[in-house]
Amino acid sequence: MGTIGVPLTAPCVVLFLLQMVALSSEQFTVNGLQSPVFAPLGRNLEINCQLSPPQQAKHMEIRWFRNRYTEPIYLYRNGKDLLGKTISKYVERTELLKDDIGRGQVTLRIFKVTADDDGPYHCFFKDDKFYEEHITVVKVIATSSDIQILMHAPNSKGVMLECHSGGWFPEPHMEWRDSKGEFIPATSKSHSQDENKIFTMKMALLIEDNSHWNVTCYIQNLVTHQEESMSIVLPGIFLKESSPTLNNRQCESDQSQGRAELLVQIAGMIFEEYSGNPGTVEWLLEVIELTLRVSSINPESEELQLKIIELIHQHSSVNSG
């Protein structure tokens, strides 16, 4: 019987065709940053991506979008910028930099970043029927050094402090700490967001006894770990009203024996802590005046306030000399 011969070149042809199919399905990949990009609120943002291997991309479709392919924030096709296809919230807020498009690299620029710009961005390249994309995550950040601590007048329960700070994104972590940097549980916490989704934080602390003479309000952006803080010194005089052991005779003794030492202590603490901030000194004096007025150990708040001011000036003269 005869045998049928199979040309040895047939397997080579099949293998070559399979290789061609494989090559045509892997024409390029799209590369970009793998780690998140931090975008400060209100500034311009640039995100880039590029083809690998580098190649001409002028003839390709280049599309940037957020969550939906059909809603581009920028669209380039057939050598033209199709600005009319951009979704409304990005109209006139985006620009495609194409200086290196001949090597397959483009950069998306977003003007005046808002909180809404936080999230993923798809960089999409399409050549005929072949396409690939890369996703870059943008984290919008905003921190604020504007922190205020308000002190309410002492009452039978103690002294209530409130820490306020606005201008944060995303929602920050907020806590009280003592002079050793240790955590103090807050009495209450709350936050609000304005029309631009920017956070304003509020935290309260009720101090019921003399356990804390110096407390700090800490706020931290959990994305960048940047911290801001403000401290306040609480002289013991602020808390004596809430002490159940005080009586009129003890108050009279405090007035006659310890007033001068107490005033020197208060004046020294104010000058040392806040000598570079006249506005804070003025505010503290108002607090002292109000506290002394309602305190059971004070018969004449005006006289004491004037004495405190005099002592602060004495401290100032000694230190400057």
CSV table of C-alpha atoms in Angstrom, one decimal:
chain,number,residue,atom,x,y,z
A,1,MET,CA,0.0,0.0,0.0
A,2,GLY,CA,1.1,3.5,-0.6
A,3,THR,CA,1.6,6.1,2.0
A,4,ILE,CA,0.4,9.7,2.0
A,5,GLY,CA,3.2,12.2,2.5
A,6,VAL,CA,2.7,15.2,4.7
A,7,PRO,CA,4.9,18.2,3.8
A,8,LEU,CA,7.2,19.0,6.7
A,9,THR,CA,6.5,22.7,6.2
A,10,ALA,CA,2.9,22.4,7.2
A,11,PRO,CA,3.5,22.5,11.0
A,12,CYS,CA,5.8,25.5,10.6
A,13,VAL,CA,3.1,27.4,8.7
A,14,VAL,CA,0.5,26.7,11.4
A,15,LEU,CA,3.0,27.8,14.1
A,16,PHE,CA,3.8,31.0,12.2
A,17,LEU,CA,0.0,31.8,11.9
A,18,LEU,CA,-0.5,31.2,15.6
A,19,GLN,CA,2.4,33.5,16.4
A,20,MET,CA,0.9,36.2,14.2
A,21,VAL,CA,-2.4,35.9,16.0
A,22,ALA,CA,-0.7,36.2,19.3
A,23,LEU,CA,1.3,39.2,18.2
A,24,SER,CA,-1.8,40.9,16.8
A,25,SER,CA,-3.6,40.5,20.2
A,26,GLU,CA,-0.7,42.0,22.1
A,27,GLN,CA,0.2,45.1,20.1
A,28,PHE,CA,0.8,47.3,23.1
A,29,THR,CA,0.0,47.8,26.8
A,30,VAL,CA,-0.8,51.1,28.6
A,31,ASN,CA,1.4,52.0,31.5
A,32,GLY,CA,1.2,54.7,34.2
A,33,LEU,CA,1.7,55.2,37.9
A,34,GLN,CA,0.8,52.3,40.1
A,35,SER,CA,0.6,54.3,43.4
A,36,PRO,CA,-2.1,56.9,44.1
A,37,VAL,CA,-1.5,60.5,43.0
A,38,PHE,CA,-2.1,63.2,45.7
A,39,ALA,CA,-3.9,66.2,44.4
A,40,PRO,CA,-4.1,69.3,46.7
A,41,LEU,CA,-7.5,70.9,46.7
A,42,GLY,CA,-7.7,73.9,44.3
A,43,ARG,CA,-4.4,73.2,42.4
A,44,ASN,CA,-3.9,71.8,39.0
A,45,LEU,CA,-3.4,68.0,38.5
A,46,GLU,CA,-1.5,66.2,35.8
A,47,ILE,CA,-1.8,62.4,35.1
A,48,ASN,CA,0.2,60.7,32.4
A,49,CYS,CA,0.2,57.3,30.7
A,50,GLN,CA,2.2,55.8,27.8
A,51,LEU,CA,2.2,52.9,25.3
A,52,SER,CA,4.6,50.1,25.7
A,53,PRO,CA,6.5,49.6,23.5
A,54,PRO,CA,6.6,53.3,22.5
A,55,GLN,CA,4.9,54.0,19.2
A,56,GLN,CA,3.1,56.6,17.2
A,57,ALA,CA,-0.4,57.3,18.7
A,58,LYS,CA,-1.6,60.3,16.6
A,59,HIS,CA,-4.0,58.0,14.6
A,60,MET,CA,-5.4,56.3,17.7
A,61,GLU,CA,-8.4,57.1,19.9
A,62,ILE,CA,-7.3,58.3,23.3
A,63,ARG,CA,-10.1,58.5,25.9
A,64,TRP,CA,-10.0,59.5,29.6
A,65,PHE,CA,-13.0,58.7,31.7
A,66,ARG,CA,-13.9,58.1,35.3
A,67,ASN,CA,-16.4,55.3,36.0
A,68,ARG,CA,-18.2,55.1,32.6
A,69,TYR,CA,-16.6,54.7,29.2
A,70,THR,CA,-19.5,56.5,27.6
A,71,GLU,CA,-18.9,59.6,29.7
A,72,PRO,CA,-15.4,60.9,28.8
A,73,ILE,CA,-13.7,63.7,30.6
A,74,TYR,CA,-11.5,64.0,27.5
A,75,LEU,CA,-11.7,62.5,24.0
A,76,TYR,CA,-9.1,62.6,21.2
A,77,ARG,CA,-9.9,60.8,17.9
A,78,ASN,CA,-8.5,61.0,14.3
A,79,GLY,CA,-6.0,63.6,15.3
A,80,LYS,CA,-8.7,66.0,16.8
A,81,ASP,CA,-9.7,67.0,20.3
A,82,LEU,CA,-13.5,66.3,20.5
A,83,LEU,CA,-14.3,68.9,23.2
A,84,GLY,CA,-18.0,68.6,22.6
A,85,LYS,CA,-18.0,65.0,23.9
A,86,THR,CA,-16.7,66.0,27.3
A,87,ILE,CA,-19.2,65.6,30.2
A,88,SER,CA,-20.4,68.9,31.6
A,89,LYS,CA,-18.5,69.0,34.9
A,90,TYR,CA,-15.2,68.8,33.0
A,91,VAL,CA,-15.9,71.2,30.2
A,92,GLU,CA,-13.0,73.7,30.1
A,93,ARG,CA,-11.4,72.0,33.1
A,94,THR,CA,-9.3,69.5,31.2
A,95,GLU,CA,-6.5,69.6,28.6
A,96,LEU,CA,-4.6,66.9,26.9
A,97,LEU,CA,-0.8,67.5,26.5
A,98,LYS,CA,0.4,65.7,23.4
A,99,ASP,CA,4.1,66.8,23.0
A,100,ASP,CA,5.2,63.1,23.2
A,101,ILE,CA,2.3,61.5,21.4
A,102,GLY,CA,4.7,60.3,18.7
A,103,ARG,CA,6.1,58.0,21.3
A,104,GLY,CA,2.7,57.1,22.7
A,105,GLN,CA,2.8,59.3,25.8
A,106,VAL,CA,0.0,61.8,26.8
A,107,THR,CA,-0.8,63.8,29.9
A,108,LEU,CA,-4.2,64.8,31.2
A,109,ARG,CA,-4.3,68.2,33.0
A,110,ILE,CA,-7.2,69.0,35.3
A,111,PHE,CA,-7.5,72.6,36.4
A,112,LYS,CA,-8.5,73.7,40.0
A,113,VAL,CA,-9.0,70.3,41.6
A,114,THR,CA,-12.2,69.8,43.6
A,115,ALA,CA,-13.3,67.1,46.1
A,116,ASP,CA,-15.4,65.6,43.3
A,117,ASP,CA,-12.2,64.8,41.4
A,118,ASP,CA,-11.2,62.2,44.0
A,119,GLY,CA,-11.2,58.6,42.6
A,120,PRO,CA,-10.0,56.5,39.6
A,121,TYR,CA,-9.1,57.7,36.1
A,122,HIS,CA,-9.0,55.4,33.0
A,123,CYS,CA,-6.5,56.2,30.3
A,124,PHE,CA,-7.8,54.3,27.2
A,125,PHE,CA,-5.9,53.8,23.9
A,126,LYS,CA,-7.6,52.2,20.9
A,127,ASP,CA,-6.0,51.3,17.5
A,128,ASP,CA,-8.6,50.0,15.1
A,129,LYS,CA,-10.2,47.1,17.0
A,130,PHE,CA,-7.4,46.7,19.6
A,131,TYR,CA,-7.5,48.6,22.8
A,132,GLU,CA,-5.9,48.7,26.3
A,133,GLU,CA,-6.2,51.0,29.3
A,134,HIS,CA,-4.5,51.9,32.6
A,135,ILE,CA,-6.2,53.1,35.8
A,136,THR,CA,-4.7,55.8,38.0
A,137,VAL,CA,-6.2,56.6,41.4
A,138,VAL,CA,-6.3,60.2,42.5
A,139,LYS,CA,-6.6,61.2,46.1
A,140,VAL,CA,-7.7,64.8,46.7
A,141,ILE,CA,-6.3,66.2,49.9
A,142,ALA,CA,-6.9,69.3,52.0
A,143,THR,CA,-5.5,70.2,55.4
A,144,SER,CA,-5.9,73.3,57.5
A,145,SER,CA,-3.9,75.0,60.2
A,146,ASP,CA,-6.9,77.0,61.2
A,147,ILE,CA,-7.7,75.4,64.6
A,148,GLN,CA,-9.6,77.2,67.4
A,149,ILE,CA,-10.1,76.0,71.0
A,150,LEU,CA,-13.0,77.7,72.8
A,151,MET,CA,-13.3,77.6,76.6
A,152,HIS,CA,-16.7,78.0,78.2
A,153,ALA,CA,-17.1,79.5,81.6
A,154,PRO,CA,-16.7,77.0,84.5
A,155,ASN,CA,-19.8,75.6,86.1
A,156,SER,CA,-20.6,72.9,88.7
A,157,LYS,CA,-19.6,70.1,86.3
A,158,GLY,CA,-16.2,71.5,85.3
A,159,VAL,CA,-14.8,73.3,82.3
A,160,MET,CA,-16.0,72.6,78.7
A,161,LEU,CA,-13.5,73.0,75.8
A,162,GLU,CA,-14.5,72.9,72.2
A,163,CYS,CA,-12.0,72.4,69.3
A,164,HIS,CA,-13.1,73.6,65.8
A,165,SER,CA,-11.3,73.3,62.5
A,166,GLY,CA,-12.5,73.6,58.9
A,167,GLY,CA,-11.0,73.1,55.4
A,168,TRP,CA,-10.3,69.3,55.5
A,169,PHE,CA,-10.6,66.5,52.9
A,170,PRO,CA,-11.2,63.7,53.3
A,171,GLU,CA,-12.7,63.5,56.8
A,172,PRO,CA,-9.7,63.7,59.2
A,173,HIS,CA,-9.1,61.9,62.5
A,174,MET,CA,-9.5,64.2,65.5
A,175,GLU,CA,-8.6,63.6,69.1
A,176,TRP,CA,-7.6,65.2,72.4
A,177,ARG,CA,-4.2,64.4,74.0
A,178,ASP,CA,-2.7,65.4,77.4
A,179,SER,CA,0.7,67.0,78.1
A,180,LYS,CA,2.4,63.6,77.7
A,181,GLY,CA,0.8,63.0,74.3
A,182,GLU,CA,-1.6,60.4,75.6
A,183,PHE,CA,-5.1,60.0,74.3
A,184,ILE,CA,-8.0,61.6,76.2
A,185,PRO,CA,-11.5,60.4,75.3
A,186,ALA,CA,-13.6,63.2,73.8
A,187,THR,CA,-16.9,64.1,75.4
A,188,SER,CA,-18.5,64.5,71.9
A,189,LYS,CA,-17.5,64.7,68.2
A,190,SER,CA,-19.3,66.0,65.1
A,191,HIS,CA,-18.6,67.1,61.6
A,192,SER,CA,-20.3,68.8,58.7
A,193,GLN,CA,-19.6,69.3,54.9
A,194,ASP,CA,-20.2,72.4,52.8
A,195,GLU,CA,-21.5,72.5,49.2
A,196,ASN,CA,-18.0,71.6,48.0
A,197,LYS,CA,-17.8,68.5,50.3
A,198,ILE,CA,-15.1,70.1,52.5
A,199,PHE,CA,-15.2,69.0,56.2
A,200,THR,CA,-15.5,71.1,59.3
A,201,MET,CA,-14.7,69.2,62.5
A,202,LYS,CA,-15.9,69.9,66.1
A,203,MET,CA,-14.8,68.1,69.2
A,204,ALA,CA,-15.7,68.8,72.9
A,205,LEU,CA,-14.0,67.9,76.2
A,206,LEU,CA,-15.4,68.3,79.7
A,207,ILE,CA,-12.7,68.6,82.3
A,208,GLU,CA,-14.2,67.7,85.6
A,209,ASP,CA,-11.1,68.2,87.9
A,210,ASN,CA,-7.5,69.2,88.0
A,211,SER,CA,-6.3,66.1,86.2
A,212,HIS,CA,-5.4,68.0,83.0
A,213,TRP,CA,-3.6,71.3,83.1
A,214,ASN,CA,-2.5,71.2,79.4
A,215,VAL,CA,-4.5,69.6,76.6
A,216,THR,CA,-3.9,69.5,72.9
A,217,CYS,CA,-6.4,69.2,70.0
A,218,TYR,CA,-4.9,67.0,67.2
A,219,ILE,CA,-6.2,66.6,63.7
A,220,GLN,CA,-4.7,64.3,61.1
A,221,ASN,CA,-5.3,63.8,57.4
A,222,LEU,CA,-5.5,60.0,57.1
A,223,VAL,CA,-4.2,60.0,53.5
A,224,THR,CA,-1.0,62.0,53.9
A,225,HIS,CA,-0.7,61.5,57.7
A,226,GLN,CA,-0.1,65.2,58.1
A,227,GLU,CA,-1.0,66.5,61.5
A,228,GLU,CA,-2.0,69.9,62.8
A,229,SER,CA,-2.5,70.7,66.5
A,230,MET,CA,-3.3,73.4,69.0
A,231,SER,CA,-2.7,73.4,72.8
A,232,ILE,CA,-4.3,75.2,75.7
A,233,VAL,CA,-3.0,75.7,79.2
A,234,LEU,CA,-5.6,75.5,82.0
A,235,PRO,CA,-4.4,77.2,85.2
A,236,GLY,CA,-5.8,75.5,88.3
A,237,ILE,CA,-7.9,78.6,89.1
A,238,PHE,CA,-10.3,77.7,86.3
A,239,LEU,CA,-11.3,74.5,88.0
A,240,LYS,CA,-11.5,75.4,91.7
A,241,GLU,CA,-15.1,76.4,91.4
A,242,SER,CA,-16.1,72.8,90.8
A,243,SER,CA,-14.2,71.4,93.8
A,244,PRO,CA,-16.7,70.2,96.4
A,245,THR,CA,-14.2,70.6,99.3
A,246,LEU,CA,-14.0,74.4,99.1
A,247,ASN,CA,-15.9,76.6,101.6
A,248,ASN,CA,-15.9,80.3,102.3
A,249,ARG,CA,-13.2,80.1,105.0
A,250,GLN,CA,-10.9,78.2,102.6
A,251,CYS,CA,-11.6,80.8,99.9
A,252,GLU,CA,-10.7,83.6,102.2
A,253,SER,CA,-7.5,81.8,103.0
A,254,ASP,CA,-6.7,81.4,99.4
A,255,GLN,CA,-7.3,85.1,98.8
A,256,SER,CA,-5.0,86.3,101.6
A,257,GLN,CA,-2.2,83.8,101.3
A,258,GLY,CA,-1.9,82.5,97.7
A,259,ARG,CA,-3.2,85.3,95.5
A,260,ALA,CA,0.2,86.8,94.6
A,261,GLU,CA,1.7,83.4,93.9
A,262,LEU,CA,-1.3,82.4,91.8
A,263,LEU,CA,-1.2,85.6,89.8
A,264,VAL,CA,2.5,85.2,89.1
A,265,GLN,CA,1.9,81.6,88.0
A,266,ILE,CA,-0.9,82.6,85.6
A,267,ALA,CA,1.1,85.6,84.2
A,268,GLY,CA,4.2,83.5,83.7
A,269,MET,CA,2.3,80.7,81.9
A,270,ILE,CA,0.5,83.1,79.6
A,271,PHE,CA,3.8,84.9,78.7
A,272,GLU,CA,5.8,81.8,78.2
A,273,GLU,CA,3.2,80.0,76.0
A,274,TYR,CA,1.8,82.9,74.0
A,275,SER,CA,4.2,85.8,74.1
A,276,GLY,CA,4.5,85.7,70.3
A,277,ASN,CA,0.7,85.9,69.8
A,278,PRO,CA,-0.8,89.1,71.2
A,279,GLY,CA,-4.3,88.0,70.0
A,280,THR,CA,-4.2,84.9,72.1
A,281,VAL,CA,-2.9,86.8,75.1
A,282,GLU,CA,-5.8,89.2,74.8
A,283,TRP,CA,-8.3,86.3,74.5
A,284,LEU,CA,-6.8,84.5,77.5
A,285,LEU,CA,-7.1,87.6,79.6
A,286,GLU,CA,-10.8,87.9,78.7
A,287,VAL,CA,-11.2,84.3,79.8
A,288,ILE,CA,-9.4,84.9,83.0
A,289,GLU,CA,-11.5,88.0,83.7
A,290,LEU,CA,-14.7,86.0,83.1
A,291,THR,CA,-13.6,83.1,85.2
A,292,LEU,CA,-12.5,85.2,88.1
A,293,ARG,CA,-15.8,87.1,87.9
A,294,VAL,CA,-17.8,83.9,88.5
A,295,SER,CA,-15.3,82.2,90.7
A,296,SER,CA,-16.0,82.0,94.5
A,297,ILE,CA,-12.3,82.9,95.3
A,298,ASN,CA,-12.5,86.3,93.6
A,299,PRO,CA,-13.9,89.4,95.2
A,300,GLU,CA,-12.7,92.0,92.6
A,301,SER,CA,-12.0,90.6,89.1
A,302,GLU,CA,-11.0,94.0,87.6
A,303,GLU,CA,-8.3,94.5,90.2
A,304,LEU,CA,-6.9,90.9,89.6
A,305,GLN,CA,-7.0,91.4,85.8
A,306,LEU,CA,-5.0,94.6,86.1
A,307,LYS,CA,-2.5,92.8,88.3
A,308,ILE,CA,-2.2,90.0,85.7
A,309,ILE,CA,-1.5,92.5,82.9
A,310,GLU,CA,1.1,94.3,85.1
A,311,LEU,CA,2.8,91.0,85.8
A,312,ILE,CA,2.9,90.0,82.1
A,313,HIS,CA,4.5,93.4,81.3
A,314,GLN,CA,7.1,92.7,84.0
A,315,HIS,CA,7.8,89.3,82.5
A,316,SER,CA,8.2,90.9,79.1
A,317,SER,CA,10.6,93.6,80.4
A,318,VAL,CA,12.8,91.0,82.2
A,319,ASN,CA,12.9,88.7,79.2
A,320,SER,CA,13.6,91.4,76.6
A,321,GLY,CA,16.3,92.9,78.9
